[in-house]
Amino acid sequence: MSAHVISDDAEALAVAASLAEEFRAGASARDTERRLPRAELDRLSDSGLLAVTVPADHGGADVSAGTLAEIFRLLGSADGSLAQIPQSHFAYVNVMHRQGTPEQRKFFFAELLAGRRFGNAQSEAGGKHVQDIRTRLEPRPDGSYVLTGVKHYSTGALFADWIPVLARAEDDRLHVAYVPSDAPGLTVIDDWDGLGQRTTASGTVRLDGVPVPGDRVLPHHLTFEGPQLHGAVAQLLHSAIDAGIAAGALAEAAEFVRTKSRPWFESGVETAAEDPLLIQRFGELALEVRASEALLREAARSVDAARADLTDDTAAEASLAVAAAKVQAARAAVEVSSALFEVSGTRSALHSLNLHRHWRDARTHTLHDPTRWKIQHLGRFVLNGTRPPRHGLL
């Protein structure tokens, strides 16, 4: 397997913009038919976009957080399902970058440059809370491990070459095992039936005594023992997806009103696009989208600044900037995708048009983690100077 190697930020953005336009054309049909985007993911791999955060000393472009966020925003504006699939891929590239040994980084960064994909097997169902991880990584006398457990919401696993699995070792600390998708004892089940993001295949991963060599395991718990950007980068990409969904919904609403809607008879105008009340509402929605994009850019700048000088203070500022971006982007995605029907009129509700995919994707994706806790941490910092916690979701 081989892939194009992207050289810099400018090329990455150009490739992302081109692919987003290509993916936009089939987004509605993929959602309606629940046609999994295998061909589109192969296009992403072949383009080199999935390797753009590989460090320069390993041959990658090592793009900025701002560039990575814009890549996800562009993809999200085209297809809110497709954009979600590589989010965990980049999160676990970051884990490898931070916690991998030189040998591990050499091997896996070469895999990424060749176009191979990471999935994820992180979340579990039925526990007390999201961090109640019960999957076990049991050591064997020869230094290898055995993985046992069940994972849910495993976005990307069905399409992956490697599936990073979050598990607890004998010390009860969190580790990540990078498992090949064809490993014995590993089963990926396509049982995701969410109302939105229908083609993410965010289903179940079963691990029944999966053998794992010792050099495929990383100590993920060390990520949170000092200032870190793991959570900020992961949440930045979620924010970018939401901002993209909002922008895509606004663009489709505007196109619908310009070409298909009729003016309200009391408006006295010839076309719906001339209706002053609709113009006012579109202005309000544009403000929501612009605010989400501005906060996304600010958050990315904070992440890049912290990467250049990582301290407790810069990491906290990055996390808080990303939290603000996530709150606004989630609000914009849900509001704009809902208002699409308000401004477009009754015809827009036809199932055959599938305009509701924007709202379904927004409503589903924004459930990923609660924005109310992000607001809480913003308030704690403003009032009491309390830095946000290091737990990977902020």
XYZ file of C-alpha atoms in Angstrom:
394
model
C 0.000 0.000 0.000
C 1.298 3.464 -0.874
C -0.085 6.971 -0.598
C 0.793 10.477 -1.642
C 2.837 12.345 0.965
C 1.596 15.883 1.542
C 4.426 18.387 1.865
C 3.004 21.322 3.812
C -0.043 23.096 5.255
C -1.005 24.801 2.017
C -1.109 21.518 0.111
C -3.075 19.858 2.914
C -5.752 22.564 2.777
C -5.973 22.429 -1.001
C -6.386 18.643 -0.973
C -8.995 18.834 1.787
C -11.032 21.480 -0.066
C -10.978 19.421 -3.261
C -11.993 16.194 -1.529
C -14.735 17.942 0.453
C -16.365 19.090 -2.773
C -16.046 15.596 -4.187
C -17.588 14.008 -1.071
C -20.408 16.567 -0.847
C -21.999 15.298 -4.053
C -22.770 11.842 -2.660
C -23.362 12.688 1.000
C -27.161 12.603 0.912
C -27.335 9.315 -0.987
C -24.802 7.666 1.316
C -26.872 8.707 4.310
C -30.206 7.635 2.801
C -28.937 4.235 1.738
C -26.547 3.865 4.672
C -23.820 3.193 2.151
C -20.573 3.011 4.075
C -17.903 5.353 2.687
C -15.155 2.828 2.038
C -14.237 4.340 -1.319
C -14.179 7.841 0.158
C -11.932 6.730 3.016
C -9.595 5.118 0.511
C -9.480 8.476 -1.267
C -8.555 10.153 2.033
C -5.811 7.606 2.649
C -4.434 7.821 -0.882
C -4.438 11.638 -0.764
C -2.085 11.716 2.225
C -4.484 13.709 4.404
C -4.538 11.055 7.126
C -0.781 11.404 7.623
C -0.488 15.187 7.812
C 0.395 15.207 11.525
C 3.325 12.806 11.139
C 6.400 14.688 12.429
C 8.736 16.240 9.893
C 11.680 14.162 11.090
C 9.707 11.073 10.069
C 8.849 12.475 6.649
C 5.462 14.058 7.397
C 4.100 17.568 6.953
C 3.496 18.048 10.697
C 0.752 20.571 9.963
C -0.483 23.103 12.485
C -3.547 22.615 14.642
C -5.168 25.388 12.630
C -4.694 23.463 9.408
C -5.931 20.214 10.939
C -9.043 21.933 12.302
C -9.784 23.477 8.911
C -9.430 20.074 7.235
C -12.094 18.692 9.552
C -14.317 21.755 9.144
C -14.206 21.379 5.366
C -14.995 17.667 5.547
C -17.762 18.309 8.095
C -19.391 20.883 5.841
C -19.602 18.217 3.139
C -20.538 15.106 5.132
C -20.987 15.064 8.899
C -20.602 11.290 9.026
C -17.485 11.000 6.926
C -15.728 13.765 8.877
C -16.259 11.919 12.150
C -14.513 8.721 11.073
C -10.872 9.980 11.136
C -11.261 11.980 14.369
C -10.047 9.113 16.548
C -7.381 8.302 13.972
C -5.693 11.629 14.681
C -6.228 11.330 18.434
C -4.282 8.085 18.473
C -1.607 9.460 16.150
C -1.093 12.027 18.913
C -0.837 9.285 21.531
C 1.843 7.596 19.457
C 3.662 10.896 19.027
C 3.669 11.585 22.762
C 4.074 8.142 24.324
C 5.572 5.914 21.639
C 9.141 4.690 21.852
C 11.470 5.668 18.991
C 10.986 2.217 17.489
C 7.200 2.390 17.800
C 7.079 5.844 16.263
C 9.312 4.792 13.371
C 7.104 1.806 12.573
C 3.697 3.444 12.936
C 4.559 6.750 11.285
C 5.744 4.746 8.277
C 2.407 2.918 8.324
C 0.551 6.241 8.306
C 2.632 7.651 5.460
C 1.776 4.516 3.497
C -1.921 5.345 3.875
C -2.943 3.016 6.675
C -5.718 4.015 9.052
C -6.244 3.925 12.817
C -9.718 3.188 14.151
C -10.614 3.179 17.822
C -11.923 0.865 20.509
C -12.235 3.199 23.430
C -15.717 3.667 24.890
C -17.653 1.026 26.779
C -21.307 0.693 27.703
C -22.831 -0.249 31.047
C -20.175 1.243 33.316
C -20.644 3.932 35.934
C -19.353 6.663 33.599
C -17.392 7.190 30.397
C -14.020 6.596 32.040
C -15.055 3.363 33.727
C -12.914 1.205 31.419
C -13.057 -2.514 32.184
C -11.281 -4.035 29.202
C -8.209 -5.855 30.501
C -4.688 -6.120 29.140
C -3.206 -9.173 30.854
C 0.563 -9.754 30.695
C 2.072 -13.066 29.631
C 5.456 -14.471 30.717
C 7.053 -13.710 27.337
C 6.327 -9.969 27.649
C 3.284 -9.985 25.403
C -0.334 -9.366 26.432
C -3.852 -10.706 25.995
C -6.792 -8.336 25.487
C -10.296 -9.122 26.696
C -13.338 -6.870 26.660
C -16.171 -5.302 24.671
C -16.119 -1.804 23.175
C -18.947 0.358 21.841
C -19.160 3.506 19.680
C -16.008 2.311 17.915
C -15.988 4.850 15.091
C -13.537 3.973 12.364
C -12.818 0.429 13.546
C -14.667 -1.195 10.657
C -12.472 0.666 8.150
C -9.180 0.497 10.043
C -5.875 -1.251 9.452
C -4.948 -0.783 13.128
C -7.397 -0.488 16.028
C -6.053 1.287 19.127
C -7.720 -0.312 22.158
C -7.967 1.472 25.511
C -7.515 -1.026 28.343
C -6.337 -1.376 31.924
C -3.189 -3.330 32.648
C -2.377 -5.214 35.848
C -1.519 -1.932 37.602
C -5.075 -0.759 36.712
C -3.635 2.125 34.706
C -4.777 2.942 31.182
C -2.748 1.677 28.257
C -3.350 1.674 24.506
C -2.788 -1.486 22.498
C -2.437 -1.020 18.729
C -4.058 -4.148 17.306
C -4.171 -5.117 13.617
C -7.720 -5.379 12.372
C -7.239 -9.011 11.374
C -5.912 -10.121 14.778
C -7.298 -13.450 16.040
C -10.042 -12.958 18.622
C -10.935 -9.455 17.392
C -14.400 -8.961 15.890
C -15.804 -5.678 14.567
C -19.607 -5.625 14.401
C -21.475 -3.103 12.259
C -24.407 -2.594 14.646
C -24.518 1.211 14.843
C -28.112 2.404 14.387
C -27.937 6.040 15.443
C -30.419 8.528 14.003
C -27.514 10.601 12.702
C -23.977 10.038 11.479
C -25.440 6.889 10.002
C -22.416 5.881 7.944
C -19.755 6.128 10.655
C -20.180 2.412 11.482
C -19.652 3.329 15.151
C -20.443 -0.179 16.299
C -19.101 -2.843 18.643
C -15.624 -4.347 18.945
C -15.279 -7.669 20.765
C -11.911 -8.735 22.134
C -11.786 -12.407 23.023
C -8.276 -13.220 24.171
C -6.608 -11.094 21.495
C -2.804 -11.588 21.515
C -0.792 -8.348 21.548
C 3.020 -8.147 21.263
C 4.655 -6.080 23.978
C 5.948 -3.500 21.487
C 2.396 -2.634 20.416
C 1.377 -1.289 23.845
C 1.769 2.323 25.074
C 1.319 3.756 28.602
C -1.570 6.126 27.900
C -1.863 7.126 31.568
C 1.432 9.017 31.303
C -0.246 11.411 28.871
C -2.022 13.103 31.760
C 0.811 13.357 34.265
C 1.975 16.745 33.041
C 0.766 19.575 30.838
C -0.787 18.009 27.755
C -2.802 18.786 24.630
C -4.338 15.362 24.036
C -7.820 16.435 25.052
C -7.553 19.884 23.480
C -6.611 18.503 20.064
C -9.281 15.789 20.169
C -11.950 18.312 21.155
C -10.707 20.816 18.590
C -11.519 18.297 15.877
C -14.984 17.671 17.328
C -15.513 21.446 17.317
C -14.426 21.625 13.698
C -16.904 18.916 12.702
C -19.746 20.822 14.388
C -18.686 24.106 12.770
C -18.582 22.330 9.418
C -22.049 20.846 9.863
C -23.382 24.314 10.691
C -21.784 25.853 7.609
C -23.011 23.046 5.371
C -26.562 23.379 6.678
C -26.548 27.156 6.185
C -25.290 26.831 2.614
C -27.922 24.249 1.747
C -30.674 26.336 3.333
C -29.616 29.384 1.317
C -29.552 27.384 -1.919
C -32.992 25.945 -1.177
C -34.518 29.361 -0.457
C -32.953 30.883 -3.585
C -34.126 28.112 -5.897
C -37.151 26.339 -4.414
C -38.918 28.344 -1.699
C -41.866 30.627 -2.348
C -42.224 34.029 -0.679
C -44.864 34.451 1.991
C -47.834 36.227 0.442
C -47.717 39.095 2.961
C -44.121 39.975 2.122
C -44.992 41.735 -1.131
C -41.839 40.450 -2.851
C -41.361 38.267 -5.906
C -38.907 35.726 -4.476
C -38.276 34.179 -1.069
C -34.700 35.460 -1.143
C -36.068 39.024 -1.099
C -38.247 38.465 1.980
C -36.907 40.878 4.649
C -37.825 38.518 7.493
C -35.940 35.662 5.869
C -32.992 37.948 5.200
C -32.973 38.866 8.895
C -33.038 35.221 9.950
C -30.243 34.280 7.577
C -28.197 37.122 9.022
C -28.724 35.758 12.518
C -27.727 32.260 11.435
C -24.666 33.583 9.621
C -23.569 35.204 12.883
C -23.763 31.837 14.650
C -21.675 30.178 11.943
C -19.133 33.003 11.844
C -18.799 32.947 15.626
C -18.180 29.195 15.608
C -15.532 29.542 12.914
C -13.836 32.474 14.678
C -13.675 30.638 18.000
C -12.402 27.543 16.198
C -9.537 29.552 14.690
C -8.745 31.133 18.045
C -8.739 27.742 19.741
C -6.395 26.327 17.092
C -4.018 29.256 17.583
C -3.998 28.563 21.319
C -3.196 24.901 20.702
C -0.373 25.822 18.340
C 1.013 28.322 20.847
C 0.937 25.677 23.576
C 2.685 23.172 21.305
C 5.525 25.654 20.910
C 5.784 26.310 24.661
C 3.966 23.663 26.691
C 3.394 24.664 30.304
C 0.545 24.275 32.753
C -0.641 27.764 31.831
C -0.467 27.383 28.052
C -2.092 23.948 28.186
C -4.903 25.345 30.329
C -5.444 28.249 27.955
C -5.595 25.869 25.004
C -8.137 23.632 26.753
C -10.323 26.589 27.694
C -10.161 28.104 24.202
C -11.169 24.756 22.717
C -13.972 24.417 25.279
C -15.383 27.779 24.202
C -15.134 26.787 20.543
C -16.871 23.485 21.183
C -19.783 25.094 23.011
C -20.391 27.624 20.255
C -19.921 25.149 17.412
C -22.343 22.671 18.978
C -24.952 25.395 19.454
C -24.509 26.623 15.888
C -24.738 23.130 14.404
C -27.996 22.294 16.165
C -29.592 25.717 15.688
C -28.708 26.212 12.022
C -29.598 22.655 10.993
C -32.966 23.041 12.722
C -33.603 26.537 11.352
C -33.031 25.154 7.858
C -36.667 24.002 7.918
C -37.934 27.225 9.441
C -36.502 29.348 6.628
C -37.089 26.887 3.783
C -40.733 26.075 4.344
C -42.880 22.958 4.314
C -41.378 21.367 1.231
C -37.982 21.134 2.941
C -39.428 18.542 5.328
C -39.954 16.006 2.568
C -38.151 12.813 3.428
C -37.093 12.402 -0.195
C -34.976 15.567 0.003
C -33.117 14.297 3.082
C -32.343 17.787 4.327
C -32.881 16.470 7.840
C -29.507 14.686 7.633
C -27.830 17.940 8.731
C -29.893 18.108 11.917
C -29.553 14.372 12.574
C -25.771 14.577 12.200
C -25.593 17.690 14.404
C -27.870 16.295 17.095
C -25.967 12.997 17.202
C -22.446 14.387 17.113
C -23.056 17.075 19.724
C -24.006 14.336 22.200
C -20.392 13.140 22.177
C -19.600 14.949 25.430
C -21.696 17.531 27.307
C -20.988 21.191 26.605
C -22.467 22.078 30.007
C -19.254 20.819 31.623
C -17.136 22.904 29.295
C -19.082 25.982 30.393
C -18.537 24.894 33.986
C -14.765 24.808 33.539
C -14.785 28.178 31.798
C -16.686 29.655 34.729
C -14.401 28.075 37.326
C -11.371 29.564 35.633
C -12.854 33.049 35.300
C -14.064 33.204 38.900
C -11.435 31.252 40.782
C -8.506 30.739 38.433
C -9.064 26.969 38.515
C -7.274 25.248 35.657
C -9.279 22.635 33.724
C -8.615 18.980 34.644
C -6.356 16.661 32.639
C -8.701 13.907 31.564
C -8.622 13.916 27.775
C -12.093 15.366 27.163
C -11.162 19.029 27.520
